[in-house]
PDB file of C-alpha atoms in Angstrom:
ATOM      1  CA  MET B  19    -125.780  16.088  92.729  1.00 53.00           C
ATOM      2  CA  SER B  20    -128.476  14.029  94.361  1.00 69.00           C
ATOM      3  CA  ASP B  21    -129.929  17.310  95.844  1.00 91.00           C
ATOM      4  CA  LEU B  22    -130.410  18.487  92.259  1.00 96.00           C
ATOM      5  CA  ARG B  23    -133.988  18.534  90.983  1.00 97.00           C
ATOM      6  CA  ILE B  24    -134.609  18.849  87.292  1.00 97.00           C
ATOM      7  CA  ARG B  25    -138.219  19.723  86.212  1.00 97.00           C
ATOM      8  CA  ALA B  26    -140.448  21.533  83.514  1.00 98.00           C
ATOM      9  CA  ALA B  27    -141.517  25.030  84.460  1.00 98.00           C
ATOM     10  CA  VAL B  28    -145.017  25.824  85.342  1.00 97.00           C
ATOM     11  CA  PRO B  29    -146.837  29.249  84.819  1.00 97.00           C
ATOM     12  CA  ALA B  30    -146.054  30.198  88.588  1.00 97.00           C
ATOM     13  CA  ASP B  31    -142.400  29.983  87.778  1.00 97.00           C
ATOM     14  CA  VAL B  32    -142.408  32.779  85.149  1.00 96.00           C
ATOM     15  CA  ASP B  33    -141.514  35.804  87.568  1.00 95.00           C
ATOM     16  CA  ALA B  34    -138.716  33.580  89.108  1.00 96.00           C
ATOM     17  CA  VAL B  35    -137.275  32.725  86.009  1.00 96.00           C
ATOM     18  CA  LEU B  36    -136.958  36.231  84.661  1.00 94.00           C
ATOM     19  CA  ALA B  37    -135.561  37.400  87.990  1.00 93.00           C
ATOM     20  CA  PHE B  38    -132.982  34.566  87.677  1.00 94.00           C
ATOM     21  CA  TRP B  39    -131.976  35.397  84.167  1.00 92.00           C
ATOM     22  CA  LYS B  40    -131.116  38.821  85.328  1.00 90.00           C
ATOM     23  CA  ASP B  41    -128.495  37.522  87.446  1.00 87.00           C
ATOM     24  CA  ALA B  42    -127.482  34.391  85.551  1.00 88.00           C
ATOM     25  CA  ALA B  43    -127.876  34.729  81.966  1.00 80.00           C
ATOM     26  CA  GLU B  44    -125.598  36.588  79.633  1.00 74.00           C
ATOM     27  CA  GLY B  45    -127.350  39.197  77.627  1.00 64.00           C
ATOM     28  CA  THR B  46    -131.159  39.712  77.209  1.00 68.00           C
ATOM     29  CA  SER B  47    -133.632  38.679  74.602  1.00 73.00           C
ATOM     30  CA  THR B  48    -136.833  40.314  73.141  1.00 72.00           C
ATOM     31  CA  SER B  49    -138.608  37.454  74.736  1.00 72.00           C
ATOM     32  CA  ASP B  50    -137.349  38.264  78.217  1.00 79.00           C
ATOM     33  CA  ASP B  51    -140.777  39.461  79.524  1.00 86.00           C
ATOM     34  CA  ARG B  52    -143.603  37.848  81.499  1.00 92.00           C
ATOM     35  CA  ASP B  53    -145.748  37.534  78.379  1.00 92.00           C
ATOM     36  CA  GLY B  54    -142.916  35.938  76.310  1.00 91.00           C
ATOM     37  CA  VAL B  55    -142.039  33.210  79.157  1.00 94.00           C
ATOM     38  CA  ALA B  56    -145.579  32.644  79.869  1.00 96.00           C
ATOM     39  CA  ARG B  57    -146.358  32.045  76.319  1.00 95.00           C
ATOM     40  CA  LEU B  58    -143.575  29.519  76.021  1.00 95.00           C
ATOM     41  CA  VAL B  59    -144.786  27.590  79.047  1.00 96.00           C
ATOM     42  CA  ALA B  60    -148.306  27.567  77.857  1.00 96.00           C
ATOM     43  CA  ARG B  61    -147.448  26.541  74.185  1.00 95.00           C
ATOM     44  CA  ASP B  62    -144.844  23.874  74.990  1.00 95.00           C
ATOM     45  CA  PRO B  63    -145.085  23.049  78.747  1.00 95.00           C
ATOM     46  CA  GLU B  64    -141.934  20.750  78.619  1.00 97.00           C
ATOM     47  CA  ALA B  65    -139.704  23.191  76.746  1.00 97.00           C
ATOM     48  CA  LEU B  66    -138.440  25.289  79.646  1.00 98.00           C
ATOM     49  CA  ILE B  67    -136.554  23.057  81.975  1.00 98.00           C
ATOM     50  CA  LEU B  68    -135.409  24.115  85.539  1.00 98.00           C
ATOM     51  CA  ALA B  69    -132.826  22.903  87.866  1.00 98.00           C
ATOM     52  CA  GLU B  70    -133.515  23.515  91.530  1.00 97.00           C
ATOM     53  CA  ARG B  71    -131.431  22.874  94.672  1.00 94.00           C
ATOM     54  CA  GLU B  72    -133.046  23.341  98.163  1.00 92.00           C
ATOM     55  CA  ASP B  73    -136.125  24.700  96.540  1.00 90.00           C
ATOM     56  CA  ARG B  74    -134.065  27.469  94.883  1.00 95.00           C
ATOM     57  CA  LEU B  75    -133.748  28.034  91.126  1.00 97.00           C
ATOM     58  CA  VAL B  76    -130.165  27.320  90.033  1.00 97.00           C
ATOM     59  CA  GLY B  77    -130.347  26.844  86.368  1.00 96.00           C
ATOM     60  CA  THR B  78    -132.364  26.911  83.107  1.00 97.00           C
ATOM     61  CA  VAL B  79    -132.522  25.824  79.623  1.00 96.00           C
ATOM     62  CA  VAL B  80    -135.085  26.110  76.854  1.00 96.00           C
ATOM     63  CA  ALA B  81    -135.224  22.903  74.746  1.00 97.00           C
ATOM     64  CA  GLY B  82    -137.625  23.786  72.016  1.00 95.00           C
ATOM     65  CA  PHE B  83    -138.656  21.429  69.177  1.00 94.00           C
ATOM     66  CA  ASP B  84    -140.409  22.530  66.052  1.00 91.00           C
ATOM     67  CA  GLY B  85    -140.999  19.136  64.796  1.00 90.00           C
ATOM     68  CA  TRP B  86    -137.737  19.462  62.580  1.00 90.00           C
ATOM     69  CA  ARG B  87    -135.113  20.743  64.635  1.00 91.00           C
ATOM     70  CA  CYS B  88    -133.977  20.777  68.209  1.00 95.00           C
ATOM     71  CA  HIS B  89    -133.073  24.166  69.583  1.00 95.00           C
ATOM     72  CA  LEU B  90    -131.337  25.178  72.823  1.00 94.00           C
ATOM     73  CA  TYR B  91    -131.572  28.539  74.500  1.00 91.00           C
ATOM     74  CA  ARG B  92    -131.037  30.336  77.816  1.00 92.00           C
ATOM     75  CA  LEU B  93    -128.834  27.504  79.271  1.00 93.00           C
ATOM     76  CA  ALA B  94    -127.935  29.553  82.424  1.00 93.00           C
ATOM     77  CA  VAL B  95    -126.472  28.478  85.864  1.00 94.00           C
ATOM     78  CA  HIS B  96    -126.289  30.650  88.887  1.00 94.00           C
ATOM     79  CA  PRO B  97    -122.780  32.086  88.908  1.00 91.00           C
ATOM     80  CA  ARG B  98    -122.127  30.693  92.558  1.00 91.00           C
ATOM     81  CA  GLN B  99    -123.350  27.200  91.507  1.00 87.00           C
ATOM     82  CA  ARG B 100    -121.267  26.808  88.261  1.00 90.00           C
ATOM     83  CA  ARG B 101    -118.925  23.950  87.702  1.00 89.00           C
ATOM     84  CA  GLN B 102    -120.939  21.503  89.714  1.00 89.00           C
ATOM     85  CA  GLY B 103    -122.701  19.701  86.928  1.00 91.00           C
ATOM     86  CA  ILE B 104    -125.874  21.746  86.736  1.00 95.00           C
ATOM     87  CA  GLY B 105    -125.543  22.693  83.031  1.00 93.00           C
ATOM     88  CA  SER B 106    -124.634  19.116  82.155  1.00 93.00           C
ATOM     89  CA  ALA B 107    -127.843  17.877  84.090  1.00 96.00           C
ATOM     90  CA  LEU B 108    -129.927  20.392  82.224  1.00 96.00           C
ATOM     91  CA  LEU B 109    -128.453  19.487  78.896  1.00 95.00           C
ATOM     92  CA  ALA B 110    -128.955  15.779  79.516  1.00 95.00           C
ATOM     93  CA  ALA B 111    -132.630  16.477  80.273  1.00 97.00           C
ATOM     94  CA  ALA B 112    -133.097  18.621  77.038  1.00 96.00           C
ATOM     95  CA  GLU B 113    -131.314  15.830  74.978  1.00 95.00           C
ATOM     96  CA  GLU B 114    -133.683  13.205  76.497  1.00 96.00           C
ATOM     97  CA  ARG B 115    -136.637  15.240  75.733  1.00 97.00           C
ATOM     98  CA  PHE B 116    -135.397  15.781  71.999  1.00 95.00           C
ATOM     99  CA  ALA B 117    -134.659  12.034  71.719  1.00 95.00           C
ATOM    100  CA  GLY B 118    -138.161  11.200  72.919  1.00 95.00           C
ATOM    101  CA  LEU B 119    -139.447  13.643  70.332  1.00 95.00           C
ATOM    102  CA  GLY B 120    -137.650  12.003  67.498  1.00 94.00           C
ATOM    103  CA  GLY B 121    -135.005  14.752  67.314  1.00 93.00           C
ATOM    104  CA  ARG B 122    -131.667  14.145  65.636  1.00 92.00           C
ATOM    105  CA  ARG B 123    -129.349  16.975  66.366  1.00 91.00           C
ATOM    106  CA  GLY B 124    -129.361  19.712  69.031  1.00 91.00           C
ATOM    107  CA  ASP B 125    -128.202  23.202  68.151  1.00 91.00           C
ATOM    108  CA  ALA B 126    -127.545  25.898  70.549  1.00 90.00           C
ATOM    109  CA  MET B 127    -127.591  29.779  70.531  1.00 84.00           C
ATOM    110  CA  VAL B 128    -124.351  30.995  72.077  1.00 84.00           C
ATOM    111  CA  LEU B 129    -123.181  34.417  72.532  1.00 82.00           C
ATOM    112  CA  GLN B 130    -119.908  34.914  70.502  1.00 84.00           C
ATOM    113  CA  ARG B 131    -118.419  37.005  73.373  1.00 85.00           C
ATOM    114  CA  ASN B 132    -119.309  34.452  76.128  1.00 84.00           C
ATOM    115  CA  GLN B 133    -116.088  32.511  76.347  1.00 84.00           C
ATOM    116  CA  ASN B 134    -117.180  30.702  79.624  1.00 83.00           C
ATOM    117  CA  ALA B 135    -120.239  29.292  77.626  1.00 85.00           C
ATOM    118  CA  HIS B 136    -118.027  28.145  74.841  1.00 88.00           C
ATOM    119  CA  HIS B 137    -116.223  25.994  77.199  1.00 87.00           C
ATOM    120  CA  ALA B 138    -119.275  24.590  78.735  1.00 87.00           C
ATOM    121  CA  TRP B 139    -120.767  23.828  75.345  1.00 89.00           C
ATOM    122  CA  ARG B 140    -117.580  22.099  74.056  1.00 89.00           C
ATOM    123  CA  ALA B 141    -117.506  20.091  77.129  1.00 90.00           C
ATOM    124  CA  ALA B 142    -120.918  18.836  76.520  1.00 88.00           C
ATOM    125  CA  GLY B 143    -119.901  17.804  73.068  1.00 90.00           C
ATOM    126  CA  TYR B 144    -121.241  20.704  71.094  1.00 91.00           C
ATOM    127  CA  THR B 145    -119.121  22.337  68.436  1.00 90.00           C
ATOM    128  CA  PRO B 146    -119.546  25.663  66.600  1.00 89.00           C
ATOM    129  CA  GLU B 147    -120.385  25.555  62.923  1.00 88.00           C
ATOM    130  CA  GLU B 148    -118.509  28.621  61.638  1.00 86.00           C
ATOM    131  CA  GLN B 149    -120.044  28.365  57.926  1.00 86.00           C
ATOM    132  CA  TRP B 150    -123.455  29.431  59.454  1.00 83.00           C
ATOM    133  CA  ARG B 151    -124.559  32.948  60.553  1.00 79.00           C
ATOM    134  CA  ARG B 152    -127.619  33.733  62.503  1.00 79.00           C
ATOM    135  CA  TRP B 153    -129.951  36.169  60.572  1.00 82.00           C
ATOM    136  CA  VAL B 154    -132.637  38.025  62.515  1.00 80.00           C
ATOM    137  CA  LYS B 155    -135.436  40.625  61.973  1.00 79.00           C
ATOM    138  CA  PRO B 156    -137.492  41.938  64.707  1.00 76.00           C
ATOM    139  CA  LEU B 157    -141.183  41.363  64.432  1.00 80.00           C
ATOM    140  CA  VAL B 158    -142.152  43.930  66.977  1.00 75.00           C
ATOM    141  CA  GLU B 159    -140.934  47.323  67.873  1.00 71.00           C
TER     142      GLU B 159
END
């Protein structure tokens, strides 16, 4: 893992991140566009955390902190790079960020149908809270 580099995204990474998510992430989000990712990087420059190996993007996680809660989104590892500790390294970086900001508990958005992700999150010490259900309302058409 010494060849793995963890860093915050910069504006020049936006297109590479979007292309990466098409290959590595499960599902899509209404924010999966250039403006959405650029807005994230501009608003909170440390939130989008990247993992690179040999100057190639191999993983991402969004570690958003709103001053109250620590939210994790878009944990994605390139399919040919999985089970090599990249996800764990990204989560460690996210948790370190949260601790530095005074965060107390991380929560993750994980697709119900993504059983591989369930295993990864459990291995990292996260557990589902079955009593909660996500409620959403699109704000744009």
